[in-house]
Amino acid sequence: MKQLKLTGFVIFFFFLTESLTLPTKPQDIDDVRITKKFIEDNVVYITIIAFAQYIQEASFEEVEMLVKAMKEYRDRCLADMTLPECSKLANDVLLENICAMEGLPQKYNFSHCCHKVDFERRLCFLHNKKAEVGFLPPLPTLDPEEKCQTYKTNKESFLNNYIYEVSRRNPFVFAPTLLTVAARFEEMAETCCEEQEKANCFRSKAEPFIQYLKALSSYQKNVCGALLKFGPQILQSINIAVLSQKFPKIEFKQLTSLLEDISSKYDGCCGGDVVHCIRGRSKVMSHICSKQDSISSKIKECCEKKIPERGECIIYSNKDDRPNDLSPREAKFTESENVCEERDADPETFLAEFLYEYSRRHPELSTPELLRIAGVYEDLLRECCNSQTPPDCYKDAEKKFNETTEKSLKIVQRECEHFQNLGKDDLKYHYLARLTKIAPQLSTDELTFLGKEMMIALATCCTLSEEFACVDNLMDLVLGELCGINKNRSINPTVDHCCKTNFAFRRSCFEGLEADKTYVPLPPSQGLFTFPPDLCQAHNEELQRKKDRFLVNLVKLKPELTEEALRSSLIEFTNVVVKCCQAEGPEACFEEEVPEKREDQLTCFLFVLW
């Protein structure tokens, strides 16, 4: 069940995360004061995160210059809060300082943002962020001994450089998440640098929080993409579905109050306002624990813990038990004679309450499925309330809900059958080929990442009793990665249609896509069969990555190839590599085995090898 816990953690973490570096004060201390002090004490990290996410190309030295300016600003305001600059939003002050750095706006091409003010400026910097980070240099790698020596010599600079590198490669991850990662990295360095087997220690301890960062990055991009593409209403619906399942005994009125706190922080977190984001997160946690008796019976011990521990405790807590008096269905929405009148009086609140009631009764459903049901209900009422006899029209609503879930369930069952029949590797190749055919405009790195993530989602979920919700939630996150966070992202007409038309139903939309008919393959480049000398030294993981790239680029060059032909080419590629890497002269073997005349069979070796 550990993997299922992780799935629930990913879905719920967005609402409850707290930095592990928050002060460890008892629960009765004023959280607002604690948060304010935390922000003041962490101005260096906060500045690094914001700058590195906004201007990803900036050097560490340039980041340090801004850190110096923001520390001076903090000290001036702590000394005299009546200064005019101290009444400004912290994020606006930060952007002003970025724009004031001599030559920087021109150097990194963001002068146009600096000519704007207030909201328009913040939005411009947000759109300047790049999700695809292939333009950045490879992450610097240090020998563990060298890493530990650097850490011990200048701990502050070492940690600052680490959070700078992580932040600019994850421009849409929320600041509290990155601060958590930084805290865990510091703990890891402290521990592993005292070990004899430093490399093994770093390797074993790094994996969990790499997965933590990866999972949170995916979910946060997905949710912020929903906000930016579809507006606050869809985000409100996601919140209602998630919280109603987690806390089924919460009253609707209490839920709407909690949603106000949650909603107030989204613009900051999704827009990159790190201070606003941290304050919003802290406020949500305080709200939940201050009302725990009416929210959940599972979090009492969590809320008695100190601030760093209580967040993770609540995240990993089980969904609360459904109230004993909760009926199988809420008659108010399908059996009442006055449904249309109640809807017309306050449509937004009425539909929100329906989603709340349906979600708390169906813990087995995924968040996207609950949104689909809500959409079906809204469409049904739109039709029924214009009919002669509305009650006769909407009395079969439950049947329509079940039909919707059955369709989604069949998709998941088909995917899990693929997993059982094909196994991990062949399933991944299936998704690599399919994704490349429907979205060949994406980069090879993006496509290999997405294909691997789809395979991982099914490998994680298809053996669980909660298979449906797990698969549907995680596969939807992968589609969120594909669609991207920015509203103006464009891939091709059919993919764009699925990404932008209906958030809840994009899974079924993608199911119906075929190969992009507008795509014109690029001609093979010169030197197609050039082989790097280190190919035979590649470890299994690196060789697997090359095979994945081979398949993606083969599909890009020859999208008409069937899966059988692609599988045959992949097997041939593997056989050639094995044979030639065992030969005395690998390069001569490659030249003999893969001459230019065999281009039809092994078209894109060049791409595989780089």
XYZ file of C-alpha atoms in Angstrom:
610
model
C 0.000 0.000 0.000
C 3.022 2.286 0.158
C 2.636 3.317 -3.474
C -1.023 4.151 -2.949
C -0.074 6.326 -0.009
C 2.276 8.200 -2.342
C -0.551 8.727 -4.830
C -2.803 10.170 -2.144
C 0.092 12.268 -0.939
C 0.615 13.769 -4.404
C -3.053 14.646 -4.801
C -3.466 16.082 -1.303
C -0.070 17.687 -0.748
C -0.948 20.748 -2.787
C -3.226 21.955 -0.030
C -1.241 21.053 3.043
C 2.488 21.282 2.414
C 4.724 23.175 4.817
C 8.446 23.778 4.609
C 10.501 21.486 6.789
C 12.574 24.533 7.716
C 9.709 26.409 9.379
C 10.453 27.208 13.047
C 9.631 24.357 15.417
C 7.281 26.205 17.758
C 4.370 24.712 19.735
C 1.018 24.749 18.048
C -0.441 27.506 20.219
C 2.084 30.112 18.992
C 0.712 32.714 16.599
C 1.229 31.208 13.133
C 1.158 34.599 11.451
C 4.085 35.793 13.558
C 5.959 32.549 12.959
C 5.463 32.833 9.200
C 6.572 36.474 9.165
C 9.730 35.586 11.097
C 10.377 32.629 8.821
C 10.186 34.835 5.708
C 12.562 37.382 7.246
C 15.055 34.666 8.216
C 14.873 32.979 4.819
C 15.093 36.027 2.570
C 18.203 34.576 0.895
C 16.552 31.307 -0.154
C 13.328 33.081 -1.118
C 15.214 35.542 -3.332
C 17.247 32.780 -4.981
C 14.121 30.753 -5.750
C 12.200 33.681 -7.209
C 15.095 35.021 -9.323
C 16.219 31.599 -10.572
C 12.647 30.679 -11.562
C 11.920 33.991 -13.291
C 15.298 34.385 -15.067
C 16.512 30.827 -15.525
C 19.528 31.816 -17.639
C 20.985 34.086 -14.926
C 24.317 33.041 -13.416
C 24.789 32.251 -9.741
C 26.937 35.372 -9.407
C 24.071 37.507 -10.724
C 21.694 35.828 -8.288
C 24.083 36.672 -5.439
C 23.961 40.335 -6.459
C 20.175 40.361 -6.124
C 20.383 38.526 -2.788
C 22.601 41.309 -1.473
C 20.106 43.963 -2.616
C 17.129 42.148 -1.048
C 18.948 41.621 2.270
C 19.620 45.349 2.387
C 15.930 46.012 1.652
C 14.903 43.662 4.477
C 17.254 45.338 6.944
C 16.002 48.827 6.009
C 12.388 47.804 6.534
C 13.084 46.018 9.812
C 14.721 49.228 11.016
C 11.927 51.523 9.771
C 8.654 50.077 8.461
C 7.366 53.579 7.640
C 9.639 53.859 4.597
C 7.535 54.071 1.384
C 9.248 51.029 -0.172
C 8.257 48.871 2.799
C 4.549 49.156 1.978
C 5.024 47.477 -1.409
C 4.384 43.823 -2.133
C 7.601 41.857 -1.637
C 7.331 40.315 -5.110
C 6.987 43.752 -6.715
C 10.121 44.942 -4.884
C 11.982 41.860 -6.099
C 10.940 42.425 -9.726
C 11.907 46.096 -9.460
C 15.358 45.068 -8.273
C 15.690 42.518 -11.086
C 14.783 45.180 -13.637
C 17.237 47.633 -12.046
C 20.240 45.299 -12.444
C 22.427 46.982 -15.049
C 22.324 45.304 -18.462
C 20.438 42.237 -17.190
C 17.065 42.854 -18.911
C 18.813 43.276 -22.272
C 21.173 40.344 -21.700
C 18.353 37.883 -20.998
C 15.670 39.474 -23.167
C 13.084 40.504 -20.576
C 13.186 44.301 -21.059
C 9.594 44.216 -22.306
C 8.476 42.929 -18.887
C 10.266 45.751 -17.094
C 8.316 48.321 -19.131
C 5.087 47.001 -17.592
C 3.797 47.616 -14.058
C 1.964 45.740 -11.290
C -0.137 42.773 -12.458
C 0.925 43.093 -16.106
C 4.580 42.942 -15.106
C 4.039 39.896 -12.892
C 2.142 38.143 -15.687
C 4.899 38.947 -18.182
C 7.565 37.417 -15.938
C 5.361 34.359 -15.455
C 5.067 33.856 -19.222
C 8.844 34.282 -19.481
C 9.362 31.014 -17.574
C 10.372 28.011 -19.681
C 9.200 24.523 -18.702
C 11.595 22.863 -21.171
C 15.063 23.419 -19.653
C 17.254 21.803 -22.305
C 18.883 25.206 -22.915
C 20.536 25.063 -19.477
C 23.966 23.465 -19.071
C 24.077 19.965 -17.538
C 23.919 19.863 -13.768
C 27.439 20.060 -12.372
C 28.542 16.733 -10.941
C 31.035 16.466 -8.104
C 32.773 13.470 -6.593
C 31.186 12.793 -3.155
C 34.463 13.550 -1.390
C 34.800 16.830 -3.287
C 31.139 17.617 -2.609
C 31.600 17.113 1.114
C 34.777 19.180 1.198
C 32.976 22.055 -0.526
C 30.049 21.702 1.895
C 32.304 21.832 4.960
C 34.410 24.714 3.611
C 31.495 27.018 2.712
C 28.190 25.522 3.755
C 26.077 28.604 3.003
C 27.374 29.113 -0.537
C 27.109 25.374 -1.287
C 23.443 25.200 -0.212
C 22.578 28.453 -1.979
C 24.077 27.124 -5.199
C 22.108 23.890 -4.823
C 18.739 25.617 -4.442
C 19.649 27.923 -7.351
C 20.288 24.958 -9.659
C 17.125 23.117 -8.577
C 14.921 26.237 -8.792
C 15.881 27.246 -12.307
C 15.265 23.700 -13.546
C 11.849 23.646 -11.857
C 10.428 27.110 -12.631
C 6.818 26.282 -11.711
C 7.412 24.425 -8.432
C 6.080 26.287 -5.387
C 8.574 27.871 -3.024
C 7.561 25.810 0.061
C 8.253 22.627 -1.893
C 11.709 23.847 -2.926
C 12.453 24.923 0.646
C 11.512 21.428 1.796
C 13.863 19.916 -0.767
C 16.653 22.272 0.342
C 16.145 21.283 3.980
C 16.258 17.598 3.130
C 19.369 18.105 1.013
C 21.093 19.820 3.934
C 20.144 16.935 6.240
C 21.462 14.474 3.664
C 24.768 16.323 3.239
C 25.204 16.547 7.012
C 24.680 12.796 7.389
C 26.431 11.435 4.298
C 29.569 13.540 4.657
C 30.261 11.690 7.919
C 29.892 8.258 6.285
C 32.665 6.105 4.849
C 30.542 5.077 1.830
C 29.547 8.592 0.877
C 28.450 7.790 -2.676
C 26.070 5.019 -1.552
C 24.683 7.237 1.179
C 23.960 10.129 -1.215
C 22.431 7.738 -3.749
C 20.050 6.037 -1.306
C 18.974 9.199 0.491
C 18.582 11.341 -2.631
C 16.081 9.087 -4.419
C 13.094 9.705 -2.078
C 13.212 13.478 -2.269
C 13.954 13.433 -6.009
C 10.682 11.521 -6.369
C 9.049 13.941 -3.934
C 10.102 16.913 -6.067
C 9.096 15.196 -9.291
C 5.639 14.270 -7.987
C 4.921 17.719 -6.571
C 6.225 19.443 -9.678
C 3.827 17.431 -11.837
C 0.813 18.124 -9.637
C 1.505 21.817 -9.158
C 2.010 22.376 -12.888
C -1.208 20.510 -13.601
C -3.264 22.554 -11.152
C -1.728 25.873 -12.164
C -2.236 24.946 -15.817
C -5.918 24.429 -15.001
C -6.046 27.873 -13.376
C -4.284 29.671 -16.227
C -6.134 27.893 -19.047
C -9.627 27.525 -17.558
C -9.815 30.126 -14.801
C -10.514 29.994 -11.043
C -13.788 28.053 -11.335
C -12.135 24.788 -12.444
C -9.563 25.198 -9.680
C -12.371 25.635 -7.157
C -13.936 22.400 -8.421
C -10.650 20.497 -8.005
C -10.372 21.794 -4.438
C -13.943 20.786 -3.585
C -13.483 17.257 -4.948
C -10.160 16.616 -3.179
C -11.125 18.074 0.195
C -14.598 16.483 0.257
C -13.058 13.042 -0.270
C -10.369 13.608 2.352
C -12.742 15.133 4.911
C -16.207 13.635 4.241
C -17.697 14.852 7.531
C -16.876 18.516 6.897
C -19.999 20.663 6.520
C -20.463 22.481 3.231
C -20.400 25.857 4.963
C -17.117 24.958 6.676
C -15.702 23.756 3.372
C -16.533 27.031 1.610
C -14.780 28.919 4.417
C -11.662 26.748 3.997
C -11.815 27.208 0.229
C -11.595 30.977 0.687
C -8.222 30.561 2.407
C -7.028 28.071 -0.210
C -8.148 30.210 -3.149
C -6.462 33.336 -1.797
C -3.010 31.837 -2.249
C -3.279 30.490 -5.794
C -2.392 33.644 -7.662
C 0.800 33.885 -5.618
C 1.857 30.235 -5.830
C 1.036 29.817 -9.513
C 2.399 33.237 -10.443
C 5.719 32.775 -8.646
C 5.078 35.183 -5.740
C 7.006 33.163 -3.191
C 6.157 35.278 -0.148
C 2.422 35.269 -0.896
C 2.614 31.516 -1.495
C 4.339 30.783 1.838
C 1.877 32.948 3.782
C -1.094 31.324 2.047
C 0.125 27.815 2.820
C 0.631 28.635 6.488
C -2.859 30.124 6.722
C -4.469 26.988 5.260
C -2.664 24.743 7.752
C -3.723 26.940 10.660
C -7.321 26.896 9.457
C -7.436 23.099 9.213
C -5.955 22.521 12.652
C -8.040 25.227 14.333
C -11.238 23.497 13.101
C -10.074 19.900 13.288
C -13.039 18.622 15.326
C -15.433 19.564 12.544
C -13.081 18.599 9.705
C -11.531 15.215 10.479
C -11.113 12.700 13.296
C -7.834 11.495 11.777
C -5.675 14.581 12.324
C -5.886 15.278 16.078
C -2.441 13.869 16.812
C -1.045 15.561 13.707
C -2.208 18.987 14.816
C -0.554 18.506 18.220
C 2.809 18.148 16.532
C 5.215 20.970 15.871
C 4.831 22.795 12.593
C 7.340 20.884 10.461
C 5.954 17.478 11.380
C 2.240 18.255 11.363
C 2.018 18.899 7.628
C 3.420 15.545 6.585
C 1.431 13.829 9.317
C -1.837 15.185 7.891
C -0.755 14.389 4.333
C -0.113 10.767 5.190
C -3.196 10.428 7.384
C -6.001 8.268 6.021
C -9.171 9.668 4.531
C -11.637 10.243 7.316
C -14.481 7.747 7.762
C -17.736 8.609 6.109
C -20.427 9.741 8.588
C -22.770 6.889 9.572
C -25.821 8.910 8.670
C -24.573 9.766 5.176
C -27.153 8.453 2.721
C -26.015 6.642 -0.466
C -27.167 9.625 -2.517
C -28.339 13.168 -1.899
C -31.989 13.328 -2.999
C -31.938 17.114 -3.131
C -30.155 17.065 -6.507
C -32.077 14.379 -8.396
C -35.444 13.789 -6.701
C -36.622 17.205 -5.575
C -39.314 19.023 -7.534
C -37.456 22.299 -7.014
C -34.017 21.472 -8.448
C -34.222 24.049 -11.241
C -35.467 26.791 -8.906
C -32.604 26.152 -6.471
C -30.075 26.097 -9.281
C -31.384 29.346 -10.758
C -31.265 31.118 -7.374
C -27.468 30.618 -7.069
C -26.003 28.380 -9.814
C -22.400 28.482 -8.619
C -23.160 27.525 -5.014
C -25.730 24.901 -6.033
C -23.328 23.097 -8.390
C -20.487 23.374 -5.864
C -22.677 21.737 -3.223
C -23.563 18.934 -5.651
C -19.866 18.229 -6.259
C -19.214 18.284 -2.501
C -22.053 15.828 -1.781
C -21.111 13.475 -4.626
C -17.364 13.518 -3.787
C -17.794 12.716 -0.085
C -19.975 9.735 -1.049
C -17.512 8.369 -3.617
C -13.983 8.023 -2.187
C -13.278 5.366 -4.835
C -13.416 7.836 -7.734
C -10.585 9.969 -9.107
C -10.582 13.759 -9.025
C -10.991 14.012 -12.842
C -13.930 11.575 -12.723
C -15.693 13.645 -10.080
C -15.257 16.709 -12.290
C -16.705 14.755 -15.230
C -19.760 13.810 -13.166
C -20.208 17.454 -12.156
C -19.989 18.471 -15.823
C -22.546 15.854 -16.848
C -24.906 17.066 -14.116
C -24.548 20.706 -15.147
C -25.261 19.845 -18.793
C -28.229 17.691 -17.776
C -29.815 20.515 -15.781
C -29.230 22.934 -18.615
C -31.289 20.615 -20.809
C -33.893 19.542 -18.245
C -34.666 22.966 -16.847
C -35.687 24.055 -20.338
C -38.005 21.071 -20.803
C -41.742 20.813 -20.122
C -41.342 18.503 -17.101
C -37.874 18.944 -15.527
C -38.297 16.303 -12.749
C -39.037 13.597 -15.315
C -35.934 14.658 -17.191
C -33.389 14.688 -14.351
C -34.745 11.733 -12.352
C -32.381 9.399 -14.263
C -29.310 11.489 -13.445
C -27.679 8.662 -11.473
C -27.882 6.444 -14.534
C -25.997 9.055 -16.558
C -23.384 9.374 -13.805
C -22.850 5.603 -13.833
C -22.576 5.554 -17.635
C -19.892 8.269 -17.454
C -17.908 6.324 -14.864
C -18.257 3.104 -16.872
C -16.661 4.781 -19.896
C -13.744 6.009 -17.790
C -13.415 2.626 -16.113
C -13.145 0.873 -19.477
C -10.253 3.153 -20.462
C -8.409 2.274 -17.247
C -9.137 -1.449 -17.616
C -7.813 -1.379 -21.179
C -4.642 0.397 -20.028
C -4.053 -2.077 -17.209
C -4.592 -4.983 -19.610
C -1.872 -3.470 -21.794
C 0.389 -3.359 -18.757
C -0.328 -6.986 -17.822
C 0.156 -8.229 -21.400
C 3.145 -6.149 -22.475
C 5.206 -5.631 -19.334
C 6.979 -2.411 -18.402
C 9.418 -2.058 -21.312
C 7.051 -2.879 -24.164
C 4.322 -0.757 -22.570
C 6.711 2.175 -22.436
C 7.609 1.699 -26.109
C 3.877 1.597 -26.921
C 3.353 4.974 -25.264
C 6.519 6.460 -26.751
C 5.300 5.570 -30.239
C 1.735 6.710 -29.608
C 2.684 10.031 -28.007
C 5.193 10.792 -30.763
C 2.597 10.129 -33.455
C -0.008 12.419 -31.897
C 2.438 15.147 -30.800
C 5.609 14.880 -32.942
C 6.273 18.606 -32.453
C 7.368 17.993 -28.853
C 11.073 17.562 -28.202
C 12.580 14.101 -27.919
C 13.342 14.723 -24.231
C 9.726 15.686 -23.529
C 8.337 12.646 -25.317
C 10.676 10.163 -23.640
C 9.788 11.688 -20.258
C 6.037 11.502 -20.908
C 6.156 7.916 -22.197
C 8.135 6.782 -19.173
C 5.720 8.563 -16.810
C 2.715 6.835 -18.364
C 4.382 3.465 -17.876
C 5.228 4.326 -14.244
C 1.620 5.377 -13.569
C 0.295 2.012 -14.710
C 3.061 0.031 -13.000
C 2.242 1.879 -9.774
C -1.531 1.515 -9.905
C -2.597 -1.548 -11.880
C -1.977 -4.004 -9.040
C -3.894 -1.989 -6.440
C -7.478 -2.497 -5.294
C -7.969 1.253 -5.815
C -6.803 0.831 -9.409
C -9.289 3.165 -11.088
C -8.721 6.323 -9.036
C -4.960 5.777 -8.938
C -4.569 5.290 -12.712
C -6.962 8.079 -13.646
C -5.333 10.579 -11.280
C -1.753 9.824 -12.334
C -2.440 9.553 -16.076
C -4.228 12.908 -15.891
C -1.086 14.410 -14.340
C 0.949 13.155 -17.303
C -1.500 14.810 -19.707
C -1.120 17.962 -17.633
C 2.624 17.790 -18.271
C 1.964 17.348 -21.995
C -0.504 20.253 -22.193
C 1.813 22.534 -20.230
C 1.117 25.369 -17.856
C 1.029 28.415 -20.134
C -2.210 29.348 -21.859
C -0.437 30.185 -25.130
C 1.367 26.821 -25.476
C 0.587 25.288 -28.854
C 1.537 21.812 -30.129
C -0.790 20.985 -33.031
C -4.510 21.611 -33.673
C -5.854 18.275 -32.397
C -3.691 18.174 -29.255
C -4.442 21.838 -28.542
C -8.154 21.059 -28.794
C -7.883 18.324 -26.146
C -5.733 20.495 -23.875
C -7.895 23.603 -24.005
C -11.508 22.535 -24.554
C -12.524 20.640 -21.400
C -10.223 19.959 -18.441
C -12.278 17.076 -17.014
C -12.714 15.197 -20.298
C -9.244 15.586 -21.806
C -8.395 11.932 -21.046
C -11.189 10.650 -23.282
C -10.306 13.314 -25.859
C -6.710 12.067 -26.059
C -7.970 8.473 -26.286
C -9.569 9.338 -29.622
C -6.546 11.035 -31.193
C -4.740 9.563 -34.160
C -1.408 10.489 -35.750
C -1.058 14.204 -36.505
C -1.879 14.600 -40.186
C -0.378 18.115 -40.360
C 3.114 16.898 -39.421
C 5.796 16.881 -42.109
C 8.869 14.839 -41.054
C 12.219 16.568 -41.317
C 14.723 14.955 -43.697
C 17.473 12.870 -42.022
C 20.521 14.961 -41.245
C 24.028 14.353 -42.597
C 26.266 11.936 -40.752
C 23.293 9.881 -39.704
C 25.346 6.880 -38.640
C 28.056 8.562 -36.620
C 28.755 6.657 -33.395
C 30.255 8.293 -30.306
C 33.227 6.373 -28.868
C 31.615 6.041 -25.420
C 28.534 4.153 -26.652
C 29.822 0.785 -25.477
C 30.709 2.218 -22.072
C 27.098 3.297 -21.452
C 25.507 1.739 -18.368
C 22.175 -0.079 -18.622
C 20.163 2.992 -17.659
C 21.957 5.200 -20.185
C 21.619 2.558 -22.906
C 17.898 2.338 -22.136
C 17.623 6.107 -22.507
C 19.300 5.859 -25.905
C 16.852 3.153 -26.974
C 13.946 5.372 -25.927
C 15.350 8.278 -27.923
C 15.933 5.979 -30.887
C 12.301 4.940 -30.944
C 10.958 8.488 -30.587
C 13.153 9.847 -33.349
C 12.423 6.904 -35.628
C 8.704 7.703 -35.287
C 9.429 11.385 -35.937
C 11.205 10.509 -39.177
C 8.844 7.714 -40.242
C 5.466 8.231 -38.502
C 3.793 5.767 -40.883
C 5.663 2.774 -39.371
C 3.476 0.262 -37.537
C 4.185 -0.785 -33.957
C 5.401 -4.145 -35.271
C 7.912 -2.450 -37.594
C 9.052 -0.154 -34.777
C 9.541 -3.093 -32.442
C 11.557 -4.895 -35.133
C 13.825 -1.852 -35.588
C 14.292 -1.553 -31.840
C 15.314 -5.206 -31.582
C 17.745 -4.748 -34.471
C 19.222 -1.678 -32.809
C 19.772 -3.645 -29.591
C 21.333 -6.579 -31.433
C 23.738 -4.341 -33.364
C 24.861 -2.557 -30.192
C 25.408 -5.850 -28.352
C 27.291 -7.421 -31.272
C 29.548 -4.458 -32.008
C 30.316 -3.653 -28.376
C 31.607 -7.226 -28.017
C 33.767 -6.953 -31.131
C 37.457 -6.064 -31.046
C 36.870 -2.926 -33.104
C 33.398 -1.536 -32.262
C 33.589 1.438 -34.646
C 34.503 -0.733 -37.647
C 31.731 -3.135 -36.678
C 29.159 -0.334 -36.566
C 30.259 0.919 -39.997
C 29.919 -2.565 -41.427
C 26.587 -3.385 -39.748
C 24.867 -0.056 -40.427
C 25.985 1.372 -43.785
C 24.044 4.253 -45.334
C 22.231 1.872 -47.684
C 20.314 0.361 -44.732
C 18.679 3.660 -43.942
C 15.158 2.236 -44.267
C 15.716 -0.254 -41.467
C 17.641 1.837 -38.955
C 16.903 5.374 -39.934
C 17.882 7.390 -36.908
C 20.864 5.949 -35.113
C 22.361 9.408 -34.876
C 19.580 10.597 -32.587
C 19.832 7.549 -30.383
C 23.478 8.020 -29.750
C 23.274 11.614 -28.601
